[in-house]
CSV table of C-alpha atoms and ligand atoms in Angstrom, one decimal:
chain,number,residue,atom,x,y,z
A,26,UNK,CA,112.6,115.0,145.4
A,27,UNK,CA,113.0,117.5,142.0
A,28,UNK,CA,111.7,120.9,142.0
A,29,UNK,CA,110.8,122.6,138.6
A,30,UNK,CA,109.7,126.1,137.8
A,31,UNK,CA,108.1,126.7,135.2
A,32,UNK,CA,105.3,129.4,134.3
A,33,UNK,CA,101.7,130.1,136.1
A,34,UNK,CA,98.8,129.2,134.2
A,35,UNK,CA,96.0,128.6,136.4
A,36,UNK,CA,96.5,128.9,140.3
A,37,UNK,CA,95.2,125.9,142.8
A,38,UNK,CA,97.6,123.3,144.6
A,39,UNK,CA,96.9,119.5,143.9
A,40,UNK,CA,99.0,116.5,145.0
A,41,UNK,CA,98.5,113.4,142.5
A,42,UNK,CA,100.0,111.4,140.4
A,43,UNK,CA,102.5,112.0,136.9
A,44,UNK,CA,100.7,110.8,133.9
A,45,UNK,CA,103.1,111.6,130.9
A,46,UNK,CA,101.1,112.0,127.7
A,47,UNK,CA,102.6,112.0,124.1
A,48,UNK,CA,99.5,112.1,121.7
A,49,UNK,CA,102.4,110.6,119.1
A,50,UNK,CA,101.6,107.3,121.2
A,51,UNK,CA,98.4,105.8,122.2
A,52,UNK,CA,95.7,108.1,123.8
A,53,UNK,CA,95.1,107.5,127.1
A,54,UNK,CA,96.6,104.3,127.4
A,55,UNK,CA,96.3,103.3,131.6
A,56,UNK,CA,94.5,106.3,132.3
A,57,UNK,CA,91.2,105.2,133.5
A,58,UNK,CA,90.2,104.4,136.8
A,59,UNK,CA,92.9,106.4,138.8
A,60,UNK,CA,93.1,109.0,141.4
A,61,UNK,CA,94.1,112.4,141.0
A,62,UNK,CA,95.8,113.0,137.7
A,63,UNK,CA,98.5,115.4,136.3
A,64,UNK,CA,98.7,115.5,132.9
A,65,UNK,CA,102.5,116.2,131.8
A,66,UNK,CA,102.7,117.1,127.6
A,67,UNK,CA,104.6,118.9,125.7
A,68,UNK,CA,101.4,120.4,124.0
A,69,UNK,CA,97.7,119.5,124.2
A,70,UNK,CA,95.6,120.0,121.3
A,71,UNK,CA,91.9,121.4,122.1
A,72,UNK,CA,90.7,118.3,121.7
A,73,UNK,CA,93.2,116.6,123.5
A,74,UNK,CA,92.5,118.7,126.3
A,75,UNK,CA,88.9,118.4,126.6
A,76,UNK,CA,88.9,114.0,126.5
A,77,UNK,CA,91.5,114.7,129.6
A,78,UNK,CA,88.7,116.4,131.3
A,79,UNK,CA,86.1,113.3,131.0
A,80,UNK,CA,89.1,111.3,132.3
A,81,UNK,CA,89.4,112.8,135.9
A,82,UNK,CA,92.2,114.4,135.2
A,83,UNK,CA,92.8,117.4,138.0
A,84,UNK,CA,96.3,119.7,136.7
A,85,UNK,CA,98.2,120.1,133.5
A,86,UNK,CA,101.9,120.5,132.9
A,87,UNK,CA,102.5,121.3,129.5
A,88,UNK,CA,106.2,122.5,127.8
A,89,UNK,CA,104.8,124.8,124.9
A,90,UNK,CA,101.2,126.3,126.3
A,91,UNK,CA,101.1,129.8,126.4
A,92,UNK,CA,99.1,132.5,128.2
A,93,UNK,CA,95.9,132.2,125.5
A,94,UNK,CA,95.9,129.0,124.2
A,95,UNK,CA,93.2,126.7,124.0
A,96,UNK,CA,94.6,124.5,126.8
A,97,UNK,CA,95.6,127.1,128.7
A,98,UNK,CA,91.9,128.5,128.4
A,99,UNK,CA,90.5,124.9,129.2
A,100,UNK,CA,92.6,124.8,132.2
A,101,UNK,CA,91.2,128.1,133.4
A,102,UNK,CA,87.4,127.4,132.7
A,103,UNK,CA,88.0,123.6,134.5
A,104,UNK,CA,89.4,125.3,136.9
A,105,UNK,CA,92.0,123.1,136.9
A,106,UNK,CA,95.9,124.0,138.7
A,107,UNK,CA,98.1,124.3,135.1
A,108,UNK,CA,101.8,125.5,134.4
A,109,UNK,CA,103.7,125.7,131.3
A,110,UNK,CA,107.7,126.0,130.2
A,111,UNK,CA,108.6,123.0,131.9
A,112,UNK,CA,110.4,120.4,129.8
A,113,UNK,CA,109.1,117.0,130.6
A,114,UNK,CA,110.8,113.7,131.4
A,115,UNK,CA,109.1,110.4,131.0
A,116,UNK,CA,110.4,109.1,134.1
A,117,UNK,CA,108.2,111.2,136.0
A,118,UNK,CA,105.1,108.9,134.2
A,119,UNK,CA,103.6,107.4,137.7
A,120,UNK,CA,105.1,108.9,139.8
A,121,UNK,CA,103.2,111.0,143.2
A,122,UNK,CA,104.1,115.0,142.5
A,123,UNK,CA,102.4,118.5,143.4
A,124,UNK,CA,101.6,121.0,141.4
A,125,UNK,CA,101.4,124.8,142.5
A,126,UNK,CA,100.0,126.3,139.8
A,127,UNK,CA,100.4,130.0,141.3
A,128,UNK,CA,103.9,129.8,142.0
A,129,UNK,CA,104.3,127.7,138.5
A,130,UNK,CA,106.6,124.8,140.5
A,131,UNK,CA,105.5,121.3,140.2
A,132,UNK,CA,107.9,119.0,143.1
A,133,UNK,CA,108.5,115.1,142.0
A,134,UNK,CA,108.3,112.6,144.7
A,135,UNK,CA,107.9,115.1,147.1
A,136,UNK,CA,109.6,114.7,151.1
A,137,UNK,CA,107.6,114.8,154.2
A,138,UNK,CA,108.4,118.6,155.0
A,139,UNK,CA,107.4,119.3,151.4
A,140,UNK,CA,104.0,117.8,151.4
A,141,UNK,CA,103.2,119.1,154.6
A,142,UNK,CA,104.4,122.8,153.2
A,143,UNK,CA,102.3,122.5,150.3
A,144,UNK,CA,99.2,120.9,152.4
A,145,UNK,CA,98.7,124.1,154.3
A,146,UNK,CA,99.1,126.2,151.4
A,147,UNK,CA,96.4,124.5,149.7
A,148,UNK,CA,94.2,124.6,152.5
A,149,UNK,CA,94.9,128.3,153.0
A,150,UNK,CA,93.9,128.9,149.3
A,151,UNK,CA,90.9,127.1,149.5
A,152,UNK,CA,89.9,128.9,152.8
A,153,UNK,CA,90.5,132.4,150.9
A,154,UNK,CA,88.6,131.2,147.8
A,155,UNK,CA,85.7,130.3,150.0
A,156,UNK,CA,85.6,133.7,151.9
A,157,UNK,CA,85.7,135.8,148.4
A,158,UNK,CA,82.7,133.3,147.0
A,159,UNK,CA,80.7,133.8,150.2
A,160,UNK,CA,81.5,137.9,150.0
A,161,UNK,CA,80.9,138.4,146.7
A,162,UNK,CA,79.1,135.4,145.1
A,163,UNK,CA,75.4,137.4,145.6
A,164,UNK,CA,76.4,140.6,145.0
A,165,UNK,CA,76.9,143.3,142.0
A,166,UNK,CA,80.0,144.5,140.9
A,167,UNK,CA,79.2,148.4,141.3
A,168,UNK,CA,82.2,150.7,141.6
A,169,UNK,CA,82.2,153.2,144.5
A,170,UNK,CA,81.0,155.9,142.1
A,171,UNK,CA,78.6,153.6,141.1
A,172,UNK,CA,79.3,152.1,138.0
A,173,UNK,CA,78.1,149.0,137.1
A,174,UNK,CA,79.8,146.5,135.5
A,175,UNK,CA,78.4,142.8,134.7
A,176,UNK,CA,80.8,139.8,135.2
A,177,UNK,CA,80.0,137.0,132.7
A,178,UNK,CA,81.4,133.5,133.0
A,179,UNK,CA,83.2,131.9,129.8
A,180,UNK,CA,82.4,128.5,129.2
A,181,UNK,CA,83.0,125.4,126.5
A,182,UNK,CA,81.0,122.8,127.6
A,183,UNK,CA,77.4,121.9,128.9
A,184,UNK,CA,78.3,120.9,132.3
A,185,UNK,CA,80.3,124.3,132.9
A,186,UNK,CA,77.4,125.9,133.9
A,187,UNK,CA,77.5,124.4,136.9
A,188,UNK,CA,80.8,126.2,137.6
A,189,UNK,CA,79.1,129.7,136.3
A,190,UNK,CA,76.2,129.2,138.8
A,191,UNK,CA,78.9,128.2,141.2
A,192,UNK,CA,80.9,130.8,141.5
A,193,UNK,CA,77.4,133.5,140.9
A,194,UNK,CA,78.5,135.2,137.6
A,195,UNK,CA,75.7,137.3,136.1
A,196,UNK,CA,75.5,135.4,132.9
A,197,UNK,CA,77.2,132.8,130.4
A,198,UNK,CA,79.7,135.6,127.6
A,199,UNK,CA,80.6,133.5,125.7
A,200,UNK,CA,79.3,129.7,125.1
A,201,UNK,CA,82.4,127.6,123.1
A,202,UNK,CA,79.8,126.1,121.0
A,203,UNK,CA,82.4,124.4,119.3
A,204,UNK,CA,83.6,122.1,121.6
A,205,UNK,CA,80.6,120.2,121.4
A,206,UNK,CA,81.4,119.8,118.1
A,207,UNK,CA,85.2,118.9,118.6
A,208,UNK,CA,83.5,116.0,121.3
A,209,UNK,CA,81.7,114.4,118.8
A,210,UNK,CA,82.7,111.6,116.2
A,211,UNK,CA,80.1,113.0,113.5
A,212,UNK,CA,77.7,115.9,112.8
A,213,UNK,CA,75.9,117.0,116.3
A,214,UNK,CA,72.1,116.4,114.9
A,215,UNK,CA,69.8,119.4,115.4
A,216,UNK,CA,67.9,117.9,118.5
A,217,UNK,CA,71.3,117.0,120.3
A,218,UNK,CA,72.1,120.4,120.1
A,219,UNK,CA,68.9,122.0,121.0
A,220,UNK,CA,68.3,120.1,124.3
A,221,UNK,CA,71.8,120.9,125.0
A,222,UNK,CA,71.1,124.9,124.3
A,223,UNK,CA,67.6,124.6,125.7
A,224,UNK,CA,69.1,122.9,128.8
A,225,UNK,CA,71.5,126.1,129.1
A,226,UNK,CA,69.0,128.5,128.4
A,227,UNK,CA,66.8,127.4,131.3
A,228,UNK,CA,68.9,126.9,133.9
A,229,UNK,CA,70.2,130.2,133.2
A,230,UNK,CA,66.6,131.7,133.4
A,231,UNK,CA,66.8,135.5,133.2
A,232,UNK,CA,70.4,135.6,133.3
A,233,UNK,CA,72.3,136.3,129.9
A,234,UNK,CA,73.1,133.1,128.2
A,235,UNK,CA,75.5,134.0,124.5
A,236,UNK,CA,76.1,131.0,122.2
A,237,UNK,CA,78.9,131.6,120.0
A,238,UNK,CA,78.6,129.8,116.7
A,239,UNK,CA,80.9,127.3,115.8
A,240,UNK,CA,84.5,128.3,115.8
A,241,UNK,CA,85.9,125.5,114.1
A,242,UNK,CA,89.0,125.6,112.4
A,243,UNK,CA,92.9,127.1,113.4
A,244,UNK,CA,93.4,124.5,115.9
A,245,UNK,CA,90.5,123.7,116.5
A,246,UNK,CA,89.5,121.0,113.7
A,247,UNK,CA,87.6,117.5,113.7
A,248,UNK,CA,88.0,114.9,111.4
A,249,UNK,CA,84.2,115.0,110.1
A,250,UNK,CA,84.6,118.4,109.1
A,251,UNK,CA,87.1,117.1,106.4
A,252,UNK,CA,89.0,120.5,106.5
A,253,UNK,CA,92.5,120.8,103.9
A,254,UNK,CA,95.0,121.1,105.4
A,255,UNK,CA,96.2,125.4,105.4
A,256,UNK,CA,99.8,126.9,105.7
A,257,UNK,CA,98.0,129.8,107.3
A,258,UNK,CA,95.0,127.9,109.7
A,259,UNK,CA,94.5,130.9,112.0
A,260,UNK,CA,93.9,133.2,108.7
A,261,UNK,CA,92.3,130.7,107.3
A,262,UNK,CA,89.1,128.9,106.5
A,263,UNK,CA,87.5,128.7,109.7
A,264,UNK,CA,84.3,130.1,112.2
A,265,UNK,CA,81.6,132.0,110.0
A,266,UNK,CA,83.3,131.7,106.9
A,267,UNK,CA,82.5,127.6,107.7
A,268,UNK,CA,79.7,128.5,108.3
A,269,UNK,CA,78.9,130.7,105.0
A,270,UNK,CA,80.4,128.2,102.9
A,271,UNK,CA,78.2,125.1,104.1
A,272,UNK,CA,74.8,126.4,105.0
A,273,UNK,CA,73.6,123.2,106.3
A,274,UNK,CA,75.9,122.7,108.7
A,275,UNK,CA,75.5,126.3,109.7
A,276,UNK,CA,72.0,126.5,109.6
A,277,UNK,CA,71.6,123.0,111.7
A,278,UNK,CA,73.2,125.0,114.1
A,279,UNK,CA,71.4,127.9,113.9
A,280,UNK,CA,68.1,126.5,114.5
A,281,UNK,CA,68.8,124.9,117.4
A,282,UNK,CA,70.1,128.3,119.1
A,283,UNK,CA,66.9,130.3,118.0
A,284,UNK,CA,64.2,127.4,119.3
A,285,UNK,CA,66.1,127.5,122.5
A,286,UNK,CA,65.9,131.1,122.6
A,287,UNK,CA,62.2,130.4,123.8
A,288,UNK,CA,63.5,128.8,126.8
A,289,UNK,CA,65.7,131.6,128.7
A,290,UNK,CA,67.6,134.7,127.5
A,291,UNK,CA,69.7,133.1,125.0
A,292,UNK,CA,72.2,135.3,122.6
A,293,UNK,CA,73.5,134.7,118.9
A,294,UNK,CA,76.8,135.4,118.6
A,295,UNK,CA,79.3,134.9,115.4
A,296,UNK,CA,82.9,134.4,115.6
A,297,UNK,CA,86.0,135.8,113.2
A,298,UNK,CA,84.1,138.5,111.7
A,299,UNK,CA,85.7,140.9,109.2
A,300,UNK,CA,82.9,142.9,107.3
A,301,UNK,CA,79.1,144.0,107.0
A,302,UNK,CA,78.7,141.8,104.2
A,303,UNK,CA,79.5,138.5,106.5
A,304,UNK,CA,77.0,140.0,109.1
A,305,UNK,CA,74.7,140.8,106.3
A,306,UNK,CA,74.7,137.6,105.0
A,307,UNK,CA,74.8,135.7,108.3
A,308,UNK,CA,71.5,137.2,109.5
A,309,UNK,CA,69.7,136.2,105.7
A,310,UNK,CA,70.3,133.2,107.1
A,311,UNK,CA,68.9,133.9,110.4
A,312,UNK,CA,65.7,135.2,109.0
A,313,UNK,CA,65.5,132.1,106.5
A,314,UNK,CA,65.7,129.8,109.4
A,315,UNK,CA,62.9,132.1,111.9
A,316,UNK,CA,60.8,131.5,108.5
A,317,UNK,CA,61.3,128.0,108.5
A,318,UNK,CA,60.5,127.7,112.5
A,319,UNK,CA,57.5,130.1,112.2
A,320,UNK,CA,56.1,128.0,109.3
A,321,UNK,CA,56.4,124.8,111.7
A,322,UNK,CA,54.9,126.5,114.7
A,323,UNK,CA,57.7,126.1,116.5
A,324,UNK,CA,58.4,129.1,118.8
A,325,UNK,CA,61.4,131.0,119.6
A,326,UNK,CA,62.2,134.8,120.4
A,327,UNK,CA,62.1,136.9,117.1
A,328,UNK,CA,64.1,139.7,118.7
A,329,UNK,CA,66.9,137.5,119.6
A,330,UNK,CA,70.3,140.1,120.1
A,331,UNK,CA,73.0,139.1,117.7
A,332,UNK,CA,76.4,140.2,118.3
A,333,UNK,CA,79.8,139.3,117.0
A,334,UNK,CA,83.2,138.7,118.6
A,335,UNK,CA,85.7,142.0,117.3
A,336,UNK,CA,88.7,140.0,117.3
A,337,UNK,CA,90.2,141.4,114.0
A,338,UNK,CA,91.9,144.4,113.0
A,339,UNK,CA,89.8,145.1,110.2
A,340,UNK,CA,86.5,144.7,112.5
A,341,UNK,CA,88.0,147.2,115.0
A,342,UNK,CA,88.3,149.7,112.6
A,343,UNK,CA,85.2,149.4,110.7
A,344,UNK,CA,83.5,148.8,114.4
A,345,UNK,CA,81.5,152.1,113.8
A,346,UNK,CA,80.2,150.6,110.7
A,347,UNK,CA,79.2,147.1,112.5
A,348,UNK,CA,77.6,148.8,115.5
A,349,UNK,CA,74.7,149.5,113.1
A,350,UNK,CA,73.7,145.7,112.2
A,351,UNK,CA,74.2,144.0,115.8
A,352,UNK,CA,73.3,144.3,119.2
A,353,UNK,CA,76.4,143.7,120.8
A,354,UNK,CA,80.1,143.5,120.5
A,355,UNK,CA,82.2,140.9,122.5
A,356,UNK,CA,86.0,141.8,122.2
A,357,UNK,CA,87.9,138.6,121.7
A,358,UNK,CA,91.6,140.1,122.7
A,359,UNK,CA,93.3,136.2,122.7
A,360,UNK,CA,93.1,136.5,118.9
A,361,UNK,CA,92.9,140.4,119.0
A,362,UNK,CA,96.2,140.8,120.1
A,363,UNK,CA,97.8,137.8,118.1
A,364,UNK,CA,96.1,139.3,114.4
A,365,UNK,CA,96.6,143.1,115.8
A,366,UNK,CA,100.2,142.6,116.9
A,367,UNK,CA,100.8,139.4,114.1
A,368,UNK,CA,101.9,137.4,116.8
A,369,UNK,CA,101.0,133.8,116.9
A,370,UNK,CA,99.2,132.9,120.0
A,371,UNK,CA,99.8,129.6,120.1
A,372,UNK,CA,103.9,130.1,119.8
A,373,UNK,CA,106.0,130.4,122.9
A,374,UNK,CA,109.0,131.4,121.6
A,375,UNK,CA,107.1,134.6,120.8
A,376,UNK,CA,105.5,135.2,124.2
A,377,UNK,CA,107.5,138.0,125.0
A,378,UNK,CA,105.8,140.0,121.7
A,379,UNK,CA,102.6,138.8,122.3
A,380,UNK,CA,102.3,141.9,124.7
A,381,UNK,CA,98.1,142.6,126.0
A,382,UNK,CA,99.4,145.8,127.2
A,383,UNK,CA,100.4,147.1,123.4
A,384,UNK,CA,99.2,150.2,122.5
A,385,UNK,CA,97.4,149.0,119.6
A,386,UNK,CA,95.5,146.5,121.9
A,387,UNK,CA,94.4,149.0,123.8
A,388,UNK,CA,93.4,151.8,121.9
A,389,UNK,CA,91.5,148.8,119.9
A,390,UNK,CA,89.3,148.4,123.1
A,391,UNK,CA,89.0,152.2,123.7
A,392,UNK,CA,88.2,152.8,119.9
A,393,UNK,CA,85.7,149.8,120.0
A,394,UNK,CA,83.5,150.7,123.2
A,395,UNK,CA,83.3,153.7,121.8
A,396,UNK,CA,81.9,153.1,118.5
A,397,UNK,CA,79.8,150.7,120.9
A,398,UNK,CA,78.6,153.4,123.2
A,399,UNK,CA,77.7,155.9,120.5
A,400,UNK,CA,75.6,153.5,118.3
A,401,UNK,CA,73.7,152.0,121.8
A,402,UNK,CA,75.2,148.7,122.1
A,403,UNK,CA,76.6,147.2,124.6
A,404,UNK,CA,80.1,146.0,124.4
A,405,UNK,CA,82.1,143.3,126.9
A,406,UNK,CA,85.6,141.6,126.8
A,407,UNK,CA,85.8,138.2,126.4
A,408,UNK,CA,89.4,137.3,125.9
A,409,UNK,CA,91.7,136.3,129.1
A,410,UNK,CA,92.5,139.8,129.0
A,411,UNK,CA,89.2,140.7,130.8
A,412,UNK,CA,90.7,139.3,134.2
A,413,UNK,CA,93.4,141.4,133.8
A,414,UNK,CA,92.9,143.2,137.2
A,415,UNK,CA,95.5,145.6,135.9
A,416,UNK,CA,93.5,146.9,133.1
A,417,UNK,CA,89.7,146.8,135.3
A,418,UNK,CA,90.0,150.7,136.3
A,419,UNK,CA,90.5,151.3,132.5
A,420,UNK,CA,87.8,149.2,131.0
A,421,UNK,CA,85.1,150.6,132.9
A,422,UNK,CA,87.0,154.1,132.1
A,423,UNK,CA,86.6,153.2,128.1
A,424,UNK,CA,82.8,152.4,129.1
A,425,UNK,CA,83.1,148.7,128.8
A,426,UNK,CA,79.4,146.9,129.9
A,427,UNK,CA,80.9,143.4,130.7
A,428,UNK,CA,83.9,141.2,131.3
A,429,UNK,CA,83.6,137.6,130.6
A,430,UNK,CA,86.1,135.7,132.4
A,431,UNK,CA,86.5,132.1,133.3
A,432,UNK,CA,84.1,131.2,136.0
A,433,UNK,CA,86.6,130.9,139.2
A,434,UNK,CA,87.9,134.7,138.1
A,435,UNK,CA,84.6,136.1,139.1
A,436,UNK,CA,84.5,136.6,142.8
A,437,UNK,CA,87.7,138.1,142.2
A,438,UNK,CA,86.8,140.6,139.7
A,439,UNK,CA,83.5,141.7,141.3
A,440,UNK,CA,86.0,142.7,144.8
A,441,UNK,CA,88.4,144.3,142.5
A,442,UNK,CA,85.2,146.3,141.2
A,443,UNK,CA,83.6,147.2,144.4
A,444,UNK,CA,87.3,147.9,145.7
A,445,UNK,CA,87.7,150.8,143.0
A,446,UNK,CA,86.1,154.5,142.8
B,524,PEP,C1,89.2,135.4,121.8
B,524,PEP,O1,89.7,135.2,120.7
B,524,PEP,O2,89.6,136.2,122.6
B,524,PEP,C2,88.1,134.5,122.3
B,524,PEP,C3,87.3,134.8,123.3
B,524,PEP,O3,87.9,133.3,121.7
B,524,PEP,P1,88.9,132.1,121.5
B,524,PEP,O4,90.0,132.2,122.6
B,524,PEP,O5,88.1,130.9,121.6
B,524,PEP,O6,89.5,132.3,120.1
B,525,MG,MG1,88.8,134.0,119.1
């Protein structure tokens, strides 16, 4: 038996079997067809990440994730135990393990004692899991004071909603869209996306459903897109300026969000924003496409809200100015704090400066709702900082609408809520 400790990611215990992955080799050789799965990496690209969950696979060990990275987030939204800062040995490949993603220890070839230990922890987690969801699954979060706040799930694929509906969040924040696009081997056609959109939209019935527009770039690329390769990807050509750039592709996309807006109460949201000109110019092409759809007959709601992710310095600032030409601000503090702090999210060797709790981060949110509140918008946070239980008292303080968290964080949150005065 070989204990590691590494670093929590995502909490759950899971007992299963070692599958060492190096995407240097193969993909995926030998991994259909098994049991439980526990994918051991170094790193896992988003893509990466999201094949694994197609393939069964239940926990990730990874050496270099950090707190916000994509397969960190992945891990959280799959609900899937994760750990990080564990070097990996290919001996472990096949071999039966547990994973405890709370106390960030993952036990090779575990002993009798062992299993039985980590047996009636799991089943002691998933008895305390149940009682939250049963407690709080139905009802508002509402402070004691009163104050409402909503809990949104965050989600990246189609059949997370299942998982949002699960655990009884009030409404999708934020919808990946680009996954979908990172899971495809071409161009997702118009109709594919729509029934996808239209499929969310419905089954989320009154219940806020926000699509984020394609995020692609960073780390975050396909082949199809044919992007050049960038010394700077995260500053670089990616999410609406994509979508600026190549209106086809953008406005493909587009459509399909506004006909399914006549199907439930579906949002617009655009990613990586940095002036009123970009919003401007993004909602030209909004009213281009509505003149297309209205010239077809084909219906859709004309006051769809569109809102943009503030996840820039330069959008905090000007957030006063941006408050006039949306409906709604959704505070992305993953790539917040890594611009605001210039701190690369992805980078463990800098976790220790990639600090939520700066200053800056926080005045950002303060200075942010606030330009919200006085224009008449409504503002939520939609980074992993929103499950910050530390930082609930203050949000709602700042006057913060909604927190959109991976879907297994909301029971939690709501109690925290209707715990606080
Ligand atoms: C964010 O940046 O906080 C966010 C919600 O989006 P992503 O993590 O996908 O960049
Ligand atoms: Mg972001």
């Amino acid at each position: 038996m070989k204990e590691i400790i590494g670093k929590q990611i995502h909490d759950g215990v899971l007992f299963g079997e070692v599958f060492v992955y190096d995407h240097r080799k193969q993909f995926l050789t030998g991994l259909q067809g098994t049991g439980a799965l526990i994918v051991a990496a170094e790193d896992l690209t988003p893509n990466e990440t999201v094949q694994f969950e197609k393939l069964n696979v239940c926990a990730f060990v990874a050496t270099n994730a950090t707190e916000t990275s994509h397969v960190a987030i992945l891990a959280r939204t799959m609900d899937l135990p994760a750990i990080t800062g564990i070097s990996i040995e290919q001996n472990w490949h096949g071999k039966e393990a547990i994973i405890d993603g709370c106390g960030g220890r993952l036990i090779i070839d575990p002993d009798e004692p062992t299993r039985r230990f980590y047996r009636s922890k799991a089943a002691e987690e998933s008895r305390n899991r149940e009682r939250l969801l049963e407690e709080y699954k139905e009802k508002k979060a509402i402070s004691k004071r009163g104050r409402t706040m909503n809990i949104y799930a965050n989600i990246s694929a189609p059949d997370d909603v299942a998982k949002v509906l699960a655990n009884g969040a009030d409404g999708i924040g934020v919808f990946k869209s680009e996954f979908m696009y990172l899971n495809s081997s071409d161009y997702p056609t118009e109709e594919k996306l729509f029934s996808v959109y239209r499929q969310i939209a419905a089954t989320m019935g009154e219940r806020k459903a926000v699509i984020r527009t394609f995020d692609i770039g960073a780390d975050k690329t396909t082949d199809y897109f044919q992007l050049d390769r960038e010394e700077n990807p995260a500053l670089g050509y990616r999410a609406i300026r994509i979508g600026i750039d190549r209106p086809a592709v953008f406005k493909t996309q587009l459509r399909a969000i506004i006909r399914a807006s006549a199907f439930g109460n579906v949002s617009l949201m655009y990613p990586m924003v940095t002036s009123v000109d970009e919003v401007i110019l993004v909602k030209k092409m909004v009213c281009e496409v509505m003149d297309e759809l209205r010239q077809a007959n084909i219906p859709f709601k004309k006051d769809i809200e569109q809102g943009i992710m503030i996840e820039t310095p330069a959008s905090v600032i000007i957030s006063d100015m941006l408050a006039q030409v949306v409906d709604f601000f959704s505070i992305g503090t993953n790539d917040l704090i890594q611009y605001m702090l210039a701190v690369d999210r992805q980078n463990p060797k800098l976790s220790n400066l990639y600090d939520p709790h700066h200053p800056a981060v926080l005045r950002s949110i303060e200075h942010v709702a606030k330009n919200a509140k006085a224009a008449g918008i409504w503002v939520e946070i939609s980074g992993e900082l929103g499950a910050d239980l530390t930082l609930t008292q203050q949000f709602m303080e700042y006057g913060i609408d909604s927190l959109a968290v991976a879907p297994s964080k909301v029971p939690l949150i709501r109690k925290a809520i209707c715990e606080m005065e």
